[in-house]
């Protein structure tokens, strides 16, 4: 399945919902902002989500690995691994993927799985900090600057090596919803494609040095 | 001692060393960037420090409350309070002041003491995080964005209400020293005068509403 783009790193995007971060990656690819990468598949842990429509509209193959069809996280992980293998994925981007990947997946893709978190790690991250809760925590603390972080996923929640971060000012009148939207627009959608390119370059370099 | 500037909030700046943050406040005052404030004194916890020279050059009265001359922190706090009282200080700015102020001072100046910390609180702050250690911690963690925070001092180290924060990108090749300098230039020296103005406005408002 390597095909024509021999030099391009094969990217799988894992989703569970609306897929706005997936869209940022698709848009980057369309405007040649995903240098050295090709999004080869979108894998959803839920059927019927809008992210799958986005994939279809962009002509990207997709698959559903429905978490509810597996009795254990190990079986689910095995199904995800199988799917990633079917698409010959080399780099995995978690883009609003609401499931924790277990050690079998992490060990198969060391420094090859990226996630984006809507805060400046190490602030407002770790277990319990997801979605709107992150922005609620930032507003409750009273910080004036927040942002987003893209990092390599490891076994510690939000604890892997940071690739990129971008700051976003908190403004008077911000609600968790308003802040969530601005952090997406001004940080997540910008640094996720950039970090994908950085991670892909590392893969290409590793490939060259192993030739 | 109120004198001519009836509408201006009387600001005391507490220092212990070189006084670069004091200089930022002096420069702001010179360029009319300390709206509603007047720096009426510089108080040093150490004799002979360069901050005292800066005060002298700017024509600002100064005093030394030498920590080593007091046998307890309570006596030192009492001497600081006496000095603040002598200058009729209304707002206190800790600008590289290396001593912890005790409850007698804090209770006398609730929401009237500002401090600046060289990170985006709540990251890399609290006991043990001061000076270069803050920047070492940020670089060791691998964050890509740091910054500075100005906050109202309360009994919790770096735990008071945040007034302003400003982000600073970490760059390849940064050392703790290089980063410390850039955080000062790009964040601390900018937000400390601005936060002083914000705090002074609150004092003026409180005064007006109590008339």
XYZ file of C-alpha atoms in Angstrom:
422
model
C 0.000 0.000 0.000
C 3.018 2.323 -0.093
C 2.256 3.304 -3.671
C 3.346 6.524 -5.299
C 4.253 8.724 -2.377
C 7.360 6.841 -1.363
C 8.772 9.793 0.541
C 5.564 10.609 2.396
C 4.849 9.442 5.922
C 1.518 7.611 6.155
C -0.641 9.315 8.757
C -3.680 7.811 10.494
C -6.060 10.172 12.274
C -8.069 8.720 15.157
C -11.363 10.427 15.999
C -14.482 10.000 18.116
C -16.672 12.959 17.253
C -17.030 16.087 15.207
C -13.504 16.035 13.893
C -12.585 19.715 13.919
C -8.925 18.842 14.527
C -9.146 16.316 11.691
C -10.470 19.139 9.509
C -7.471 21.288 10.458
C -5.203 18.476 9.253
C -7.219 18.022 6.042
C -7.135 21.771 5.381
C -3.384 21.826 6.005
C -2.908 18.964 3.564
C -4.989 20.758 0.919
C -2.903 23.910 1.263
C 0.379 21.941 1.174
C 0.883 22.522 4.889
C 1.447 18.842 5.678
C 4.890 18.633 4.141
C 6.150 15.069 3.984
C 2.846 13.555 5.177
C -0.200 11.933 3.681
C -3.382 11.293 5.653
C -4.114 7.722 4.597
C -7.014 6.896 6.902
C -9.440 8.175 9.516
C -10.374 5.692 12.218
C -13.328 6.408 14.481
C -14.128 4.743 17.793
C -17.781 5.608 17.228
C -20.001 5.008 14.207
C -21.918 7.859 12.609
C -19.762 10.719 13.826
C -19.316 13.805 11.669
C -15.542 13.260 11.442
C -16.351 10.359 9.096
C -18.251 12.754 6.819
C -15.258 15.064 6.776
C -13.023 12.153 5.753
C -15.443 11.160 3.007
C -15.669 14.739 1.697
C -11.886 14.875 1.545
C -11.642 11.508 -0.213
C -9.816 9.881 2.691
C -10.572 6.206 3.464
C -12.112 5.641 6.866
C -12.917 2.828 9.240
C -14.943 2.416 12.390
C -13.527 0.445 15.311
C -16.576 0.638 17.546
C -15.454 0.510 21.169
C -18.864 -0.810 22.223
C -18.327 -3.941 20.150
C -15.333 -5.042 22.202
C -15.633 -6.500 25.678
C -12.200 -5.378 26.841
C -9.801 -2.530 26.149
C -7.215 -5.127 25.111
C -9.471 -6.444 22.352
C -10.267 -2.906 21.280
C -6.542 -2.060 21.182
C -5.890 -5.159 19.078
C -8.579 -4.083 16.622
C -7.095 -0.570 16.409
C -3.637 -2.057 15.808
C -5.041 -4.318 13.090
C -6.697 -1.351 11.423
C -3.537 0.795 11.608
C -1.597 -2.115 10.138
C -4.130 -2.549 7.303
C -3.504 1.054 6.291
C 0.265 0.772 6.791
C 0.072 3.757 9.135
C 3.400 5.093 10.332
C 2.230 8.081 12.366
C -0.940 8.276 14.454
C -2.699 11.519 15.327
C -5.274 11.519 18.113
C -7.722 14.204 17.067
C -10.499 14.242 19.600
C -10.113 10.501 20.137
C -11.878 9.782 23.414
C -10.312 6.409 24.215
C -7.101 5.625 26.077
C -4.745 3.473 24.015
C -3.112 0.646 25.950
C 0.524 -0.484 26.035
C 0.245 -2.804 23.037
C -0.580 0.153 20.798
C 1.867 2.540 22.490
C 4.728 0.024 22.281
C 4.049 -0.594 18.601
C 4.187 3.190 17.910
C 6.834 4.700 20.199
C 7.128 8.453 19.514
C 4.708 7.839 16.682
C 1.425 8.849 18.341
C 0.553 12.534 18.764
C -2.170 14.074 20.880
C -3.307 17.644 21.367
C -4.366 18.999 24.763
C -6.174 22.329 25.191
C -3.878 23.865 27.818
C -0.240 24.791 28.277
C 0.961 21.549 29.853
C 1.885 21.117 32.751
C -1.051 23.372 33.686
C -4.567 21.882 33.710
C -3.684 18.448 32.363
C -3.687 14.818 33.403
C -6.503 12.562 34.529
C -9.836 14.359 34.751
C -8.807 17.266 32.554
C -10.543 16.865 29.209
C -12.806 18.923 26.998
C -14.574 21.826 28.663
C -13.244 20.799 32.094
C -9.799 22.047 31.052
C -11.125 25.497 30.235
C -13.335 25.576 33.340
C -10.261 24.846 35.446
C -8.226 27.580 33.750
C -11.001 30.151 34.233
C -11.588 29.075 37.845
C -7.872 29.409 38.597
C -7.904 32.876 37.106
C -5.017 32.497 34.659
C -4.730 35.185 31.983
C -2.912 33.020 29.444
C -3.767 29.481 28.367
C -3.125 27.656 25.102
C -2.631 24.226 23.598
C 0.035 21.539 23.560
C 0.869 18.788 21.064
C 2.894 15.959 22.552
C 4.010 12.403 21.934
C 1.651 10.036 23.720
C 3.173 7.761 26.331
C 1.756 5.794 29.267
C 1.308 8.936 31.411
C -1.814 10.985 30.651
C -0.638 14.203 28.970
C 2.857 13.339 30.210
C 4.756 12.675 26.977
C 7.426 14.794 25.317
C 6.101 18.149 24.166
C 6.447 18.948 20.463
C 4.763 22.338 20.207
C 2.801 24.745 22.389
C 0.989 27.942 21.568
C -0.344 30.521 24.016
C -3.795 32.089 23.885
C -4.814 35.092 25.973
C -7.863 34.785 28.188
C -10.216 37.721 27.744
C -12.809 39.369 29.953
C -16.144 37.644 29.531
C -14.684 34.308 28.476
C -16.797 31.273 29.258
C -15.450 27.713 29.001
C -17.260 27.434 25.649
C -15.906 30.683 24.221
C -12.413 29.867 25.441
C -12.570 26.330 24.042
C -13.427 27.710 20.611
C -10.677 30.337 20.682
C -8.042 27.859 21.886
C -9.020 25.565 19.001
C -8.884 28.322 16.400
C -5.806 30.153 17.654
C -3.748 27.229 18.897
C -4.872 23.628 18.314
C -5.641 23.958 14.613
C -2.331 25.729 14.045
C 0.088 23.592 16.023
C -1.414 20.153 15.296
C -0.499 20.211 11.577
C 2.896 21.771 12.355
C 3.675 19.130 14.979
C 2.564 16.418 12.546
C 5.144 17.686 10.052
C 7.828 17.737 12.777
C 7.034 14.166 13.815
C 6.963 13.035 10.173
C 10.368 14.574 9.522
C 11.754 12.567 12.408
C 10.313 9.390 10.900
C 11.824 10.191 7.504
C 15.181 10.847 9.136
C 15.002 7.558 11.021
C 14.183 5.771 7.768
C 17.101 7.354 5.962
C 19.564 6.547 8.708
C 18.378 2.918 8.762
C 18.884 2.466 5.011
C 3.102 63.292 53.141
C 0.319 63.143 50.554
C 1.369 66.474 49.107
C 0.619 67.561 45.577
C -0.334 64.354 43.864
C -3.598 63.833 45.660
C -4.929 61.500 42.999
C -1.795 59.364 42.756
C -1.375 56.074 44.560
C 1.821 55.969 46.626
C 3.890 52.985 45.538
C 6.712 51.387 47.527
C 9.080 49.074 45.665
C 10.814 46.380 47.727
C 14.135 45.057 46.406
C 17.070 42.886 47.415
C 19.489 43.096 44.492
C 20.160 44.519 41.071
C 16.735 46.031 40.681
C 15.991 45.386 37.003
C 12.265 45.158 37.718
C 12.534 48.380 39.728
C 14.170 49.942 36.661
C 11.237 48.801 34.517
C 8.905 50.617 36.918
C 11.091 53.740 36.948
C 11.268 53.732 33.137
C 7.498 53.318 32.944
C 7.023 56.253 35.304
C 9.376 58.414 33.233
C 7.435 57.652 30.047
C 4.075 58.257 31.758
C 3.358 54.539 31.803
C 2.534 54.432 35.507
C -0.801 56.196 35.218
C -2.235 57.053 38.617
C 0.880 55.975 40.526
C 3.948 57.545 42.055
C 6.934 55.540 43.250
C 7.542 57.181 46.623
C 10.230 54.880 48.005
C 12.524 51.948 47.377
C 13.141 49.673 50.346
C 15.977 47.164 50.238
C 16.443 44.151 52.495
C 20.181 44.367 51.783
C 22.566 47.307 51.994
C 24.746 48.263 49.055
C 22.669 46.665 46.301
C 22.525 48.266 42.860
C 18.779 48.815 43.114
C 19.564 51.576 45.614
C 21.750 53.273 42.995
C 18.891 53.082 40.523
C 16.579 54.737 43.052
C 19.111 57.478 43.711
C 19.633 58.105 39.988
C 15.884 58.441 39.565
C 15.572 60.789 42.546
C 13.460 58.337 44.533
C 13.964 58.171 48.319
C 15.243 54.847 49.568
C 15.705 52.977 52.808
C 17.491 49.828 53.882
C 15.788 47.402 56.239
C 18.667 44.990 56.628
C 17.309 41.520 57.332
C 20.574 40.531 59.029
C 20.008 43.155 61.718
C 16.802 41.507 62.953
C 16.780 38.350 65.019
C 13.353 37.186 63.881
C 11.173 37.493 60.810
C 8.523 39.124 63.014
C 10.887 41.928 63.973
C 11.954 42.321 60.354
C 8.286 42.475 59.274
C 7.613 45.139 61.912
C 10.519 47.199 60.597
C 9.253 46.863 57.015
C 5.765 47.916 58.147
C 7.209 50.909 59.984
C 9.149 51.922 56.877
C 6.096 51.545 54.613
C 4.122 53.602 57.081
C 6.802 56.334 57.188
C 6.454 56.715 53.416
C 2.644 56.499 53.535
C 2.844 53.660 51.029
C -0.480 52.440 49.681
C 0.720 49.841 47.182
C 3.740 47.563 47.570
C 5.608 46.026 44.645
C 7.981 43.146 45.307
C 10.643 43.554 42.635
C 13.242 40.912 43.243
C 12.607 41.067 46.985
C 14.119 37.883 48.375
C 12.323 37.773 51.715
C 8.958 36.276 52.610
C 6.609 38.802 54.197
C 4.698 37.509 57.196
C 1.012 37.822 58.094
C 1.362 41.171 59.872
C 2.491 42.800 56.628
C 0.063 40.841 54.431
C -2.899 41.651 56.663
C -2.004 45.339 56.665
C -1.885 45.368 52.835
C -4.597 42.996 51.586
C -4.646 43.024 47.739
C -2.067 45.784 48.008
C 1.145 43.778 47.526
C 2.184 42.647 44.042
C 4.829 40.146 43.071
C 6.134 38.963 39.717
C 7.037 35.327 39.052
C 8.990 34.214 35.977
C 6.608 31.483 34.767
C 3.023 31.071 33.704
C 1.539 30.174 37.084
C 0.408 27.457 37.958
C 3.391 25.978 36.096
C 6.798 26.010 37.803
C 5.827 28.007 40.871
C 5.544 27.626 44.622
C 8.158 26.766 47.217
C 11.566 26.035 45.729
C 10.847 27.730 42.405
C 12.759 30.992 42.332
C 15.303 32.669 40.074
C 17.110 30.415 37.634
C 15.498 27.309 39.160
C 12.208 28.293 37.525
C 13.768 28.393 34.073
C 15.772 25.215 34.682
C 12.530 23.467 35.588
C 10.773 24.732 32.460
C 13.636 23.656 30.191
C 13.926 20.269 31.924
C 10.195 19.682 31.501
C 10.512 20.514 27.824
C 7.781 23.151 27.575
C 7.832 25.317 24.457
C 6.061 28.291 26.020
C 6.779 29.934 29.355
C 6.273 33.515 30.530
C 5.684 35.627 33.596
C 2.877 36.308 36.052
C 2.060 39.294 38.256
C -0.207 38.453 41.177
C -1.487 39.767 44.481
C 0.633 38.293 47.280
C -1.199 36.229 49.858
C -0.098 33.626 52.395
C 0.376 30.928 49.730
C 3.666 31.118 47.795
C 2.781 32.259 44.255
C -0.846 31.408 45.079
C -2.538 34.808 45.044
C -4.981 36.196 42.494
C -3.380 36.660 39.089
C -3.443 40.182 37.631
C -1.558 39.729 34.372
C 0.372 37.052 32.521
C 2.422 37.171 29.343
C 3.729 34.236 27.345
C 7.266 33.884 25.991
C 8.306 31.237 23.466
C 11.174 28.936 24.375
C 13.705 28.710 21.564
C 16.261 26.108 20.498
C 19.489 26.644 22.355
C 17.916 28.357 25.345
C 19.809 28.013 28.610
C 18.296 28.985 31.978
C 20.299 32.230 31.781
C 19.224 33.121 28.234
C 15.616 32.266 29.026
C 15.674 34.257 32.271
C 16.826 37.324 30.358
C 14.231 36.953 27.610
C 11.387 36.366 30.100
C 12.424 39.553 31.901
C 12.626 41.623 28.720
C 9.581 40.237 26.947
C 7.282 39.654 29.892
C 8.242 40.812 33.404
C 9.263 44.352 32.487
C 6.105 44.773 30.430
C 3.445 43.349 32.727
C 4.800 44.588 36.071
C 4.146 48.290 35.302
C 0.801 47.426 33.686
C -0.302 45.377 36.694
C 0.816 48.185 39.008
C -1.513 50.547 37.164
C -4.361 48.031 37.399
C -3.843 47.607 41.149
C -3.581 51.376 41.640
C -6.844 51.940 39.774
C -8.535 49.542 42.164
C -7.173 51.503 45.120
C -8.400 54.794 43.657
C -11.820 53.242 43.057
C -11.958 51.981 46.641
C -11.010 55.439 47.882
C -13.720 57.107 45.810
C -16.408 54.702 46.948
C -15.420 55.240 50.593
C -15.709 59.039 50.370
